Tab-separated table of C-alpha atoms in Angstrom:
chain	number	residue	atom	x	y	z
A	1	UNK	CA	25.271	-3.895	10.053
A	2	UNK	CA	27.879	-1.543	8.109
A	3	UNK	CA	28.616	1.431	10.018
A	4	UNK	CA	26.421	4.176	9.349
A	5	UNK	CA	25.297	7.711	11.162
A	6	UNK	CA	21.926	8.143	12.656
A	7	UNK	CA	19.813	11.488	12.145
A	8	UNK	CA	16.430	12.337	13.749
A	9	UNK	CA	15.159	15.640	12.233
A	10	UNK	CA	12.226	17.449	13.401
A	11	UNK	CA	10.822	19.071	10.434
A	12	UNK	CA	10.278	18.050	7.019
A	13	UNK	CA	12.538	20.364	5.307
A	14	UNK	CA	15.235	19.148	7.591
A	15	UNK	CA	14.399	15.590	6.385
A	16	UNK	CA	14.225	16.371	2.798
A	17	UNK	CA	17.582	18.368	3.088
A	18	UNK	CA	19.248	15.258	4.752
A	19	UNK	CA	17.537	12.905	1.756
A	20	UNK	CA	18.520	15.283	-0.768
A	21	UNK	CA	22.437	14.997	0.090
A	22	UNK	CA	22.334	11.046	0.021
A	23	UNK	CA	20.575	10.066	3.493
A	24	UNK	CA	17.951	7.153	3.494
A	25	UNK	CA	14.518	7.963	5.111
A	26	UNK	CA	13.281	5.412	7.685
A	27	UNK	CA	9.864	5.270	8.650
A	28	UNK	CA	8.767	2.371	10.510
A	29	UNK	CA	11.929	0.574	9.537
A	30	UNK	CA	10.061	-2.664	8.863
A	31	UNK	CA	11.911	-3.315	5.462
A	32	UNK	CA	15.038	-1.179	5.794
A	33	UNK	CA	16.476	-2.552	9.193
A	34	UNK	CA	16.248	-6.279	7.859
A	35	UNK	CA	18.102	-5.422	4.920
A	36	UNK	CA	20.638	-3.631	6.926
A	37	UNK	CA	21.077	-6.598	9.459
A	38	UNK	CA	21.512	-8.835	6.444
A	39	UNK	CA	24.108	-6.395	4.866
A	40	UNK	CA	21.944	-6.122	1.822
A	41	UNK	CA	21.823	-2.555	2.450
A	42	UNK	CA	24.432	0.142	3.209
A	43	UNK	CA	22.705	3.531	3.613
A	44	UNK	CA	25.559	5.265	5.194
A	45	UNK	CA	23.031	7.846	6.927
A	46	UNK	CA	19.676	6.816	8.226
A	47	UNK	CA	17.197	9.688	8.307
A	48	UNK	CA	14.469	8.511	11.098
A	49	UNK	CA	11.374	10.378	10.566
A	50	UNK	CA	9.418	9.601	13.824
A	51	UNK	CA	10.194	12.855	15.321
A	52	UNK	CA	8.335	14.740	12.572
A	53	UNK	CA	4.770	15.836	13.814
A	54	UNK	CA	3.581	17.209	10.693
A	55	UNK	CA	3.887	13.729	9.199
A	56	UNK	CA	1.290	12.173	11.775
A	57	UNK	CA	-2.618	12.476	11.895
A	58	UNK	CA	-5.714	11.322	10.368
A	59	UNK	CA	-8.402	13.608	9.294
A	60	UNK	CA	-11.447	14.367	7.028
A	61	UNK	CA	-11.008	16.788	4.419
A	62	UNK	CA	-14.230	16.980	2.140
A	63	UNK	CA	-15.030	13.811	0.626
A	64	UNK	CA	-11.513	12.429	1.239
A	65	UNK	CA	-9.442	11.144	4.080
A	66	UNK	CA	-5.976	12.572	4.504
A	67	UNK	CA	-3.954	10.295	6.482
A	68	UNK	CA	-0.268	11.181	7.365
A	69	UNK	CA	2.722	9.434	5.877
A	70	UNK	CA	3.763	8.242	9.467
A	71	UNK	CA	0.457	6.910	10.523
A	72	UNK	CA	1.080	3.360	12.015
A	73	UNK	CA	-0.952	0.539	10.604
A	74	UNK	CA	-2.746	0.010	13.973
A	75	UNK	CA	-3.754	3.923	14.080
A	76	UNK	CA	-5.388	3.523	10.597
A	77	UNK	CA	-7.237	-0.028	11.761
A	78	UNK	CA	-8.269	1.731	14.863
A	79	UNK	CA	-9.386	4.840	13.681
A	80	UNK	CA	-12.842	5.992	14.197
A	81	UNK	CA	-12.547	8.305	11.000
A	82	UNK	CA	-11.089	5.525	8.698
A	83	UNK	CA	-13.790	2.904	9.991
A	84	UNK	CA	-16.745	5.338	9.257
A	85	UNK	CA	-15.436	6.662	5.971
A	86	UNK	CA	-13.458	3.816	4.116
A	87	UNK	CA	-13.859	0.503	6.641
A	88	UNK	CA	-12.383	-1.403	3.628
A	89	UNK	CA	-8.944	0.387	4.563
A	90	UNK	CA	-9.254	0.109	8.242
A	91	UNK	CA	-9.883	-3.747	7.814
A	92	UNK	CA	-6.785	-3.862	5.311
A	93	UNK	CA	-4.412	-2.379	8.049
A	94	UNK	CA	-5.831	-4.434	10.657
A	95	UNK	CA	-4.615	-7.582	9.077
A	96	UNK	CA	-1.025	-6.343	7.940
A	97	UNK	CA	1.736	-8.612	9.435
A	98	UNK	CA	1.511	-9.257	13.335
A	99	UNK	CA	0.789	-6.901	16.001
A	100	UNK	CA	4.308	-6.086	16.341
A	101	UNK	CA	4.480	-4.831	12.509
A	102	UNK	CA	1.498	-2.847	12.958
A	103	UNK	CA	2.585	-1.241	15.879
A	104	UNK	CA	5.862	-0.010	14.136
A	105	UNK	CA	4.758	-0.264	10.120
A	106	UNK	CA	3.646	3.054	8.630
A	107	UNK	CA	1.269	4.111	5.855
A	108	UNK	CA	4.062	5.908	4.041
A	109	UNK	CA	6.633	3.739	4.295
A	110	UNK	CA	4.914	0.801	2.779
A	111	UNK	CA	3.966	2.736	-0.044
A	112	UNK	CA	7.201	4.206	-0.906
A	113	UNK	CA	8.645	0.904	-0.627
A	114	UNK	CA	6.296	-0.423	-3.057
A	115	UNK	CA	6.831	-4.070	-1.951
A	116	UNK	CA	5.005	-6.252	-4.993
A	117	UNK	CA	3.155	-8.164	-1.981
A	118	UNK	CA	2.312	-5.409	0.188
A	119	UNK	CA	-1.318	-4.363	1.061
A	120	UNK	CA	-1.357	-0.752	1.003
A	121	UNK	CA	-0.734	0.008	-2.653
A	122	UNK	CA	-3.533	-1.801	-3.484
A	123	UNK	CA	-5.850	0.600	-1.611
A	124	UNK	CA	-3.914	3.412	-2.783
A	125	UNK	CA	-4.367	2.156	-6.492
A	126	UNK	CA	-7.768	1.215	-5.978
A	127	UNK	CA	-9.145	4.205	-4.431
A	128	UNK	CA	-7.555	6.457	-6.853
A	129	UNK	CA	-5.576	8.256	-4.200
A	130	UNK	CA	-3.330	10.999	-4.273
A	131	UNK	CA	0.233	10.848	-2.890
A	132	UNK	CA	1.296	14.189	-1.247
A	133	UNK	CA	4.980	15.065	-1.121
A	134	UNK	CA	7.298	17.695	0.159
A	135	UNK	CA	7.435	18.834	-3.678
A	136	UNK	CA	4.040	17.994	-5.355
A	137	UNK	CA	1.180	15.830	-5.296
A	138	UNK	CA	1.179	12.503	-7.631
A	139	UNK	CA	-1.777	10.311	-8.588
A	140	UNK	CA	-2.004	6.757	-7.808
A	141	UNK	CA	-1.989	5.700	-11.534
A	142	UNK	CA	1.406	7.797	-11.993
A	143	UNK	CA	2.929	6.615	-8.961
A	144	UNK	CA	3.803	2.815	-8.967
A	145	UNK	CA	6.347	2.320	-11.837
A	146	UNK	CA	7.927	-1.245	-10.988
A	147	UNK	CA	8.989	-3.744	-8.213
A	148	UNK	CA	10.228	-1.439	-5.550
A	149	UNK	CA	10.136	1.506	-7.733
A	150	UNK	CA	7.850	4.537	-7.385
A	151	UNK	CA	7.936	8.094	-8.938
A	152	UNK	CA	9.474	9.499	-6.032
A	153	UNK	CA	12.647	11.470	-6.614
A	154	UNK	CA	15.851	12.013	-5.102
A	155	UNK	CA	15.208	13.913	-1.437
A	156	UNK	CA	11.554	13.617	-2.396
A	157	UNK	CA	9.276	12.527	0.934
A	158	UNK	CA	5.927	11.392	1.340
A	159	UNK	CA	3.969	13.687	3.399
A	160	UNK	CA	0.516	12.250	3.449
A	161	UNK	CA	-2.148	10.616	1.192
A	162	UNK	CA	-5.425	11.572	0.198
A	163	UNK	CA	-7.964	8.949	0.065
A	164	UNK	CA	-11.326	9.979	-1.872
A	165	UNK	CA	-14.129	8.361	0.151
A	166	UNK	CA	-15.681	5.905	-2.412
A	167	UNK	CA	-19.385	4.781	-2.531
A	168	UNK	CA	-18.092	1.378	-0.937
A	169	UNK	CA	-14.931	-0.921	-1.264
A	170	UNK	CA	-13.804	-3.944	0.193
A	171	UNK	CA	-10.284	-5.976	0.403
A	172	UNK	CA	-9.623	-9.512	0.083
A	173	UNK	CA	-6.205	-10.868	0.902
A	174	UNK	CA	-4.943	-14.632	0.466
A	175	UNK	CA	-1.994	-14.403	2.734
A	176	UNK	CA	1.179	-16.445	2.080
A	177	UNK	CA	1.201	-18.317	5.514
A	178	UNK	CA	4.409	-17.463	7.120
A	179	UNK	CA	4.988	-13.792	6.147
A	180	UNK	CA	1.562	-12.878	5.938
A	181	UNK	CA	2.244	-10.901	2.897
A	182	UNK	CA	-0.458	-11.171	0.140
A	183	UNK	CA	-0.299	-14.220	-2.133
A	184	UNK	CA	-3.087	-12.413	-3.922
A	185	UNK	CA	-4.820	-9.198	-2.699
A	186	UNK	CA	-7.702	-7.380	-4.595
A	187	UNK	CA	-9.109	-4.332	-3.633
A	188	UNK	CA	-12.426	-3.504	-5.399
A	189	UNK	CA	-14.013	0.066	-5.064
A	190	UNK	CA	-16.895	1.717	-6.554
A	191	UNK	CA	-15.654	5.332	-7.129
A	192	UNK	CA	-17.756	8.248	-8.732
A	193	UNK	CA	-15.993	7.379	-11.880
A	194	UNK	CA	-16.679	3.753	-11.825
A	195	UNK	CA	-15.270	0.693	-10.554
A	196	UNK	CA	-11.759	0.255	-10.031
A	197	UNK	CA	-10.111	-3.195	-9.374
A	198	UNK	CA	-6.124	-3.319	-7.823
A	199	UNK	CA	-4.243	-6.365	-7.541
A	200	UNK	CA	-1.407	-7.133	-5.261
A	201	UNK	CA	1.084	-9.800	-4.733
A	202	UNK	CA	0.288	-11.576	-8.258
A	203	UNK	CA	3.112	-9.746	-10.203
A	204	UNK	CA	6.039	-7.415	-9.896
A	205	UNK	CA	4.012	-4.387	-9.258
A	206	UNK	CA	0.456	-3.338	-7.938
A	207	UNK	CA	-1.847	-3.168	-10.902
A	208	UNK	CA	-5.146	-2.252	-12.242
A	209	UNK	CA	-6.931	-5.057	-14.067
A	210	UNK	CA	-9.051	-3.375	-16.786
A	211	UNK	CA	-10.858	-6.804	-17.619
A	212	UNK	CA	-12.469	-6.954	-14.353
A	213	UNK	CA	-13.158	-3.232	-14.126
A	214	UNK	CA	-15.051	-3.404	-17.625
A	215	UNK	CA	-17.121	-6.389	-16.842
A	216	UNK	CA	-17.954	-4.885	-13.105
A	217	UNK	CA	-18.792	-1.600	-14.657
A	218	UNK	CA	-21.236	-3.094	-17.093
A	219	UNK	CA	-22.741	-5.380	-14.083
A	220	UNK	CA	-21.455	-5.271	-10.607
A	221	UNK	CA	-22.107	-9.103	-9.612
A	222	UNK	CA	-19.706	-12.008	-8.726
A	223	UNK	CA	-20.969	-13.500	-11.752
A	224	UNK	CA	-19.717	-10.827	-13.980
A	225	UNK	CA	-16.232	-10.944	-12.454
A	226	UNK	CA	-15.938	-14.883	-12.771
A	227	UNK	CA	-16.490	-14.595	-16.467
A	228	UNK	CA	-13.640	-12.321	-17.013
A	229	UNK	CA	-10.421	-14.718	-18.162
A	230	UNK	CA	-7.577	-14.034	-16.107
A	231	UNK	CA	-4.218	-14.115	-18.291
A	232	UNK	CA	-1.507	-15.898	-15.832
A	233	UNK	CA	1.334	-14.971	-18.559
A	234	UNK	CA	2.534	-11.956	-16.733
A	235	UNK	CA	1.800	-13.164	-13.132
A	236	UNK	CA	4.496	-14.189	-10.450
A	237	UNK	CA	5.271	-18.077	-10.156
A	238	UNK	CA	7.384	-19.154	-7.283
A	239	UNK	CA	8.068	-22.035	-4.223
A	240	UNK	CA	4.566	-20.490	-2.975
A	241	UNK	CA	2.092	-20.652	-5.889
A	242	UNK	CA	1.871	-21.052	-9.414
A	243	UNK	CA	1.157	-18.073	-12.001
A	244	UNK	CA	-2.061	-20.179	-12.827
A	245	UNK	CA	-3.002	-20.382	-9.291
A	246	UNK	CA	-2.432	-16.799	-8.668
A	247	UNK	CA	-4.656	-16.095	-11.680
A	248	UNK	CA	-7.698	-18.053	-10.098
A	249	UNK	CA	-6.901	-16.473	-6.979
A	250	UNK	CA	-7.398	-13.203	-8.639
A	251	UNK	CA	-10.614	-14.265	-9.992
A	252	UNK	CA	-11.835	-15.970	-6.974
A	253	UNK	CA	-10.595	-13.018	-4.390
A	254	UNK	CA	-12.718	-10.442	-7.044
A	255	UNK	CA	-15.915	-12.227	-6.450
A	256	UNK	CA	-15.684	-12.785	-3.012
A	257	UNK	CA	-14.784	-8.912	-2.390
A	258	UNK	CA	-17.967	-8.208	-4.893
A	259	UNK	CA	-20.342	-10.459	-2.929
A	260	UNK	CA	-19.203	-8.612	0.364
A	261	UNK	CA	-19.868	-5.286	-1.089
A	262	UNK	CA	-23.220	-6.223	-2.072
A	263	UNK	CA	-23.964	-7.514	1.377
């Protein structure tokens, strides 16, 4: 690694001050540390968020779940609150990476990093969640901007995410075998404002599929999803799968998610 200094602030205010001065926040370190080891990142100063109590915790708040940014994947997966209110979110968390990754990786770190194949962004977008920072609240539809890019500004830290509790939801992930990231992951949610379908792993950034949403709002059946043509022109193509294969996976995983929700 390149040389760097290491800070362990005890409050969000101290962490934000360090970040505004150019420090790099570190949550679980699952993306940052490998990049530093390969000398792909040279942050100069690392701000460890692990000693900030106000960033932890999972609680019910009316018709929503508020999950702290530093909640580990394993915490979300095991939470009785999450299992009772949004079981699809607990299921999603339980299949991220391997046990070691789930023990260190965090909700806030994953969402802030916005890896194109990460699972959590699809849940945030699919559930129309609100990203709460030390400065403001950002709607999911406005948060994910592009590959590894979000609406977060310099010095702005995610403190929690508020997930509205849906009528029902499901997440289906087709894994890339080696990394266990999503080759294609589809999060389907029936909310008070209608059906939302968020897709990860298939393009340069998580996105909603308007065609699938329209079809499922009209008729919530696997057959309705199957009738939607998935355009492959803007989808990823790499050594793992062609764009056409990913387009087919979007359709198949959506049909399976709907079938699972219908029981």
